[in-house]
Amino acid sequence: MGYWEILLLFLIIAFVYSSVGFGGGSSYLAVLAMYSLPYQEIRLTALICNVIVVVGGVYIYIKNKQVDWKKILPITFVSVPMAYLGATLKMSQETFFLILGITLIIAAILLWVRTEVKSEEKSTEASKQSILRNSFLGGGIGFLSGLVGIGGGIFLSPLLNLLKWDTPRKIAATSSVFILVNSISGIFGQLSKLSVDMDYFRILSLCLAVLIGGQIGSRMSLKWNPLIIKRMTAVLVLVAGINILIKYW
């Protein structure tokens, strides 16, 4: 896969995902993992691209008052330091790709499973959530997010839907905020131990590609079917996960 092909793929991923309020971090990882880049560069690039794409969606959710801070804080309060801890953890490249491969396969399964969706009109008031459960859930996903270089929404959103945590719109808003704060925390963790092998021009150009794609997508607000995007992502992520395990097992 050539350099310009990766730029184009990143632009397309950002365009499609931003049009429905997603970040696309798992897809960035899947593409980069198949390009044989240094693993530290893969993690940092995916996290930065996540922030660039998802920040616009978070702004829109906050503006439309879809963010329930009382319910989000227990999840993010623990996840942010855990994401930083995961990002600073030292491990070999082989260990990283092994964890990444397993993570992508699990993420693909979660993405493929279709959860029962409550309509906004018919949804009932959510029951009181356990602060301990939410904190544990956020902390675990946050640590894994920092470890492999994702925002964590790919895990959080399906789990919250399975738990019937809130309406689909509120869960999407929660996932966007979760992705943003954990990606930023993971970036700071990465910056504490930068590698000299990184190609900063490549990182910058990929960030520019997702910025362009994300801005176009968020403004067009295309009526993509979120389930179709989830299933397409699941296939891409599954193939990448299997290839990684075959290569580094």
GROMACS .gro file of C-alpha atoms in nm, residues 3-249:
model
  247
    3TYR     CA    1   0.172   0.657   0.088
    4TRP     CA    2  -0.086   0.841  -0.123
    5GLU     CA    3  -0.328   0.551  -0.089
    6ILE     CA    4  -0.311   0.583   0.290
    7LEU     CA    5  -0.375   0.957   0.269
    8LEU     CA    6  -0.680   0.892   0.052
    9LEU     CA    7  -0.808   0.618   0.284
   10PHE     CA    8  -0.772   0.845   0.587
   11LEU     CA    9  -0.958   1.125   0.410
   12ILE     CA   10  -1.242   0.888   0.313
   13ILE     CA   11  -1.264   0.735   0.661
   14ALA     CA   12  -1.281   1.079   0.823
   15PHE     CA   13  -1.538   1.196   0.567
   16VAL     CA   14  -1.773   0.901   0.621
   17TYR     CA   15  -1.740   0.881   0.999
   18SER     CA   16  -1.769   1.252   1.067
   19SER     CA   17  -2.087   1.267   0.859
   20VAL     CA   18  -2.257   1.046   1.121
   21GLY     CA   19  -2.073   1.180   1.426
   22PHE     CA   20  -1.806   0.908   1.463
   23GLY     CA   21  -1.427   0.935   1.494
   24GLY     CA   22  -1.293   0.638   1.297
   25GLY     CA   23  -1.001   0.556   1.527
   26SER     CA   24  -1.029   0.179   1.485
   27SER     CA   25  -1.021   0.214   1.107
   28TYR     CA   26  -0.710   0.436   1.122
   29LEU     CA   27  -0.541   0.170   1.334
   30ALA     CA   28  -0.649  -0.108   1.098
   31VAL     CA   29  -0.503   0.075   0.798
   32LEU     CA   30  -0.179   0.175   0.969
   33ALA     CA   31  -0.124  -0.173   1.114
   34MET     CA   32  -0.122  -0.318   0.762
   35TYR     CA   33   0.138  -0.060   0.652
   36SER     CA   34   0.417  -0.188   0.882
   37LEU     CA   35   0.482   0.148   1.051
   38PRO     CA   36   0.658   0.178   1.390
   39TYR     CA   37   0.399   0.088   1.654
   40GLN     CA   38   0.451   0.406   1.857
   41GLU     CA   39   0.381   0.614   1.547
   42ILE     CA   40   0.067   0.409   1.479
   43ARG     CA   41  -0.068   0.478   1.829
   44LEU     CA   42   0.008   0.850   1.826
   45THR     CA   43  -0.126   0.904   1.473
   46ALA     CA   44  -0.456   0.728   1.543
   47LEU     CA   45  -0.511   0.926   1.864
   48ILE     CA   46  -0.440   1.265   1.705
   49CYS     CA   47  -0.663   1.187   1.406
   50ASN     CA   48  -0.936   1.080   1.647
   51VAL     CA   49  -0.927   1.418   1.822
   52ILE     CA   50  -0.929   1.613   1.495
   53VAL     CA   51  -1.238   1.432   1.366
   54VAL     CA   52  -1.445   1.393   1.683
   55VAL     CA   53  -1.406   1.744   1.829
   56GLY     CA   54  -1.662   1.884   1.583
   57GLY     CA   55  -1.917   1.621   1.679
   58VAL     CA   56  -1.869   1.689   2.049
   59TYR     CA   57  -1.929   2.060   1.990
   60ILE     CA   58  -2.255   1.983   1.808
   61TYR     CA   59  -2.374   1.746   2.082
   62ILE     CA   60  -2.299   2.003   2.353
   63LYS     CA   61  -2.467   2.279   2.151
   64ASN     CA   62  -2.780   2.063   2.112
   65LYS     CA   63  -2.775   1.976   2.485
   66GLN     CA   64  -2.733   1.604   2.427
   67VAL     CA   65  -2.446   1.568   2.673
   68ASP     CA   66  -2.554   1.454   3.021
   69TRP     CA   67  -2.252   1.556   3.228
   70LYS     CA   68  -2.383   1.393   3.546
   71LYS     CA   69  -2.382   1.053   3.378
   72ILE     CA   70  -2.066   1.108   3.174
   73LEU     CA   71  -1.840   1.224   3.457
   74PRO     CA   72  -1.829   0.890   3.647
   75ILE     CA   73  -1.718   0.720   3.325
   76THR     CA   74  -1.458   0.975   3.215
   77PHE     CA   75  -1.323   1.061   3.561
   78VAL     CA   76  -1.154   0.724   3.588
   79SER     CA   77  -1.097   0.663   3.217
   80VAL     CA   78  -0.878   0.970   3.158
   81PRO     CA   79  -0.595   0.878   3.401
   82MET     CA   80  -0.623   0.513   3.298
   83ALA     CA   81  -0.585   0.609   2.931
   84TYR     CA   82  -0.273   0.806   3.022
   85LEU     CA   83  -0.139   0.509   3.217
   86GLY     CA   84  -0.203   0.273   2.926
   87ALA     CA   85  -0.029   0.509   2.684
   88THR     CA   86   0.283   0.530   2.902
   89LEU     CA   87   0.312   0.155   2.954
   90LYS     CA   88   0.630   0.015   2.801
   91MET     CA   89   0.598  -0.295   2.583
   92SER     CA   90   0.765  -0.455   2.285
   93GLN     CA   91   0.636  -0.412   1.931
   94GLU     CA   92   0.539  -0.780   1.917
   95THR     CA   93   0.335  -0.749   2.238
   96PHE     CA   94   0.164  -0.437   2.109
   97PHE     CA   95   0.056  -0.597   1.782
   98LEU     CA   96  -0.062  -0.909   1.965
   99ILE     CA   97  -0.282  -0.698   2.196
  100LEU     CA   98  -0.395  -0.485   1.902
  101GLY     CA   99  -0.492  -0.789   1.696
  102ILE     CA  100  -0.701  -0.938   1.977
  103THR     CA  101  -0.854  -0.596   2.052
  104LEU     CA  102  -0.957  -0.540   1.690
  105ILE     CA  103  -1.121  -0.882   1.667
  106ILE     CA  104  -1.323  -0.820   1.986
  107ALA     CA  105  -1.415  -0.473   1.859
  108ALA     CA  106  -1.531  -0.621   1.528
  109ILE     CA  107  -1.763  -0.862   1.710
  110LEU     CA  108  -1.909  -0.580   1.921
  111LEU     CA  109  -1.959  -0.367   1.610
  112TRP     CA  110  -2.137  -0.646   1.424
  113VAL     CA  111  -2.382  -0.725   1.703
  114ARG     CA  112  -2.698  -0.528   1.652
  115THR     CA  113  -2.845  -0.404   1.979
  116GLU     CA  114  -3.209  -0.316   2.033
  117VAL     CA  115  -3.254   0.057   1.978
  118LYS     CA  116  -3.513   0.262   2.163
  119SER     CA  117  -3.668   0.548   1.969
  120GLU     CA  118  -3.622   0.897   2.105
  121GLU     CA  119  -3.998   0.946   2.129
  122LYS     CA  120  -4.078   0.621   2.308
  123SER     CA  121  -3.775   0.602   2.533
  124THR     CA  122  -3.845   0.593   2.902
  125GLU     CA  123  -3.646   0.773   3.165
  126ALA     CA  124  -3.328   0.580   3.232
  127SER     CA  125  -3.292   0.411   3.569
  128LYS     CA  126  -3.030   0.524   3.815
  129GLN     CA  127  -2.689   0.409   3.704
  130SER     CA  128  -2.430   0.257   3.932
  131ILE     CA  129  -2.141   0.500   3.974
  132LEU     CA  130  -1.910   0.211   4.061
  133ARG     CA  131  -2.010   0.016   3.750
  134ASN     CA  132  -1.971   0.318   3.523
  135SER     CA  133  -1.633   0.404   3.674
  136PHE     CA  134  -1.509   0.046   3.635
  137LEU     CA  135  -1.637   0.032   3.277
  138GLY     CA  136  -1.478   0.365   3.186
  139GLY     CA  137  -1.149   0.283   3.357
  140GLY     CA  138  -1.110  -0.053   3.185
  141ILE     CA  139  -1.190   0.081   2.840
  142GLY     CA  140  -0.977   0.390   2.903
  143PHE     CA  141  -0.670   0.180   2.989
  144LEU     CA  142  -0.716  -0.036   2.679
  145SER     CA  143  -0.769   0.278   2.470
  146GLY     CA  144  -0.440   0.431   2.579
  147LEU     CA  145  -0.262   0.098   2.537
  148VAL     CA  146  -0.352   0.042   2.170
  149GLY     CA  147  -0.418   0.402   2.059
  150ILE     CA  148  -0.796   0.437   2.020
  151GLY     CA  149  -1.054   0.663   2.180
  152GLY     CA  150  -1.256   0.374   2.322
  153GLY     CA  151  -1.591   0.459   2.168
  154ILE     CA  152  -1.583   0.140   1.962
  155PHE     CA  153  -1.616  -0.052   2.291
  156LEU     CA  154  -1.816   0.193   2.501
  157SER     CA  155  -2.104   0.254   2.259
  158PRO     CA  156  -2.205  -0.114   2.204
  159LEU     CA  157  -2.175  -0.188   2.576
  160LEU     CA  158  -2.389   0.111   2.675
  161ASN     CA  159  -2.649   0.003   2.420
  162LEU     CA  160  -2.650  -0.350   2.562
  163LEU     CA  161  -2.695  -0.204   2.911
  164LYS     CA  162  -2.977   0.023   2.783
  165TRP     CA  163  -2.783   0.305   2.946
  166ASP     CA  164  -2.979   0.584   2.773
  167THR     CA  165  -3.126   0.684   2.438
  168PRO     CA  166  -2.914   0.620   2.124
  169ARG     CA  167  -2.851   0.994   2.079
  170LYS     CA  168  -2.731   1.038   2.438
  171ILE     CA  169  -2.511   0.729   2.407
  172ALA     CA  170  -2.359   0.867   2.085
  173ALA     CA  171  -2.290   1.199   2.261
  174THR     CA  172  -2.135   1.018   2.558
  175SER     CA  173  -1.914   0.809   2.329
  176SER     CA  174  -1.796   1.119   2.143
  177VAL     CA  175  -1.695   1.294   2.465
  178PHE     CA  176  -1.532   0.972   2.587
  179ILE     CA  177  -1.332   0.939   2.264
  180LEU     CA  178  -1.218   1.302   2.282
  181VAL     CA  179  -1.097   1.310   2.643
  182ASN     CA  180  -0.932   0.968   2.629
  183SER     CA  181  -0.760   1.041   2.300
  184ILE     CA  182  -0.619   1.364   2.444
  185SER     CA  183  -0.507   1.181   2.759
  186GLY     CA  184  -0.346   0.908   2.548
  187ILE     CA  185  -0.163   1.169   2.339
  188PHE     CA  186  -0.010   1.321   2.652
  189GLY     CA  187   0.094   0.974   2.758
  190GLN     CA  188   0.257   0.916   2.419
  191LEU     CA  189   0.436   1.251   2.431
  192SER     CA  190   0.609   1.145   2.754
  193LYS     CA  191   0.814   0.888   2.560
  194LEU     CA  192   0.838   0.985   2.195
  195SER     CA  193   1.044   0.766   1.964
  196VAL     CA  194   1.311   0.908   1.735
  197ASP     CA  195   1.190   0.671   1.461
  198MET     CA  196   0.869   0.866   1.402
  199ASP     CA  197   0.805   1.036   1.068
  200TYR     CA  198   0.646   1.362   1.182
  201PHE     CA  199   0.580   1.480   0.828
  202ARG     CA  200   0.377   1.165   0.765
  203ILE     CA  201   0.182   1.217   1.088
  204LEU     CA  202   0.112   1.579   0.998
  205SER     CA  203  -0.002   1.493   0.646
  206LEU     CA  204  -0.238   1.222   0.773
  207CYS     CA  205  -0.379   1.469   1.025
  208LEU     CA  206  -0.436   1.717   0.744
  209ALA     CA  207  -0.616   1.447   0.542
  210VAL     CA  208  -0.859   1.367   0.824
  211LEU     CA  209  -0.910   1.739   0.892
  212ILE     CA  210  -1.021   1.794   0.532
  213GLY     CA  211  -1.233   1.479   0.523
  214GLY     CA  212  -1.383   1.547   0.865
  215GLN     CA  213  -1.477   1.905   0.784
  216ILE     CA  214  -1.643   1.808   0.457
  217GLY     CA  215  -1.829   1.517   0.616
  218SER     CA  216  -1.956   1.712   0.917
  219ARG     CA  217  -2.091   1.987   0.692
  220MET     CA  218  -2.260   1.754   0.446
  221SER     CA  219  -2.427   1.550   0.722
  222LEU     CA  220  -2.499   1.263   0.484
  223LYS     CA  221  -2.782   1.027   0.573
  224TRP     CA  222  -2.566   0.717   0.598
  225ASN     CA  223  -2.717   0.419   0.774
  226PRO     CA  224  -2.509   0.386   1.095
  227LEU     CA  225  -2.561   0.008   1.094
  228ILE     CA  226  -2.408  -0.021   0.747
  229ILE     CA  227  -2.105   0.183   0.857
  230LYS     CA  228  -2.069  -0.032   1.170
  231ARG     CA  229  -2.084  -0.353   0.965
  232MET     CA  230  -1.834  -0.223   0.707
  233THR     CA  231  -1.602  -0.116   0.987
  234ALA     CA  232  -1.644  -0.453   1.158
  235VAL     CA  233  -1.526  -0.636   0.844
  236LEU     CA  234  -1.226  -0.404   0.798
  237VAL     CA  235  -1.130  -0.428   1.165
  238LEU     CA  236  -1.174  -0.808   1.172
  239VAL     CA  237  -0.955  -0.861   0.865
  240ALA     CA  238  -0.688  -0.630   1.009
  241GLY     CA  239  -0.698  -0.806   1.346
  242ILE     CA  240  -0.661  -1.153   1.192
  243ASN     CA  241  -0.376  -1.038   0.964
  244ILE     CA  242  -0.193  -0.884   1.261
  245LEU     CA  243  -0.220  -1.204   1.466
  246ILE     CA  244  -0.103  -1.418   1.173
  247LYS     CA  245   0.197  -1.188   1.120
  248TYR     CA  246   0.306  -1.146   1.484
  249TRP     CA  247   0.181  -1.461   1.657
   0.00000   0.00000   0.00000
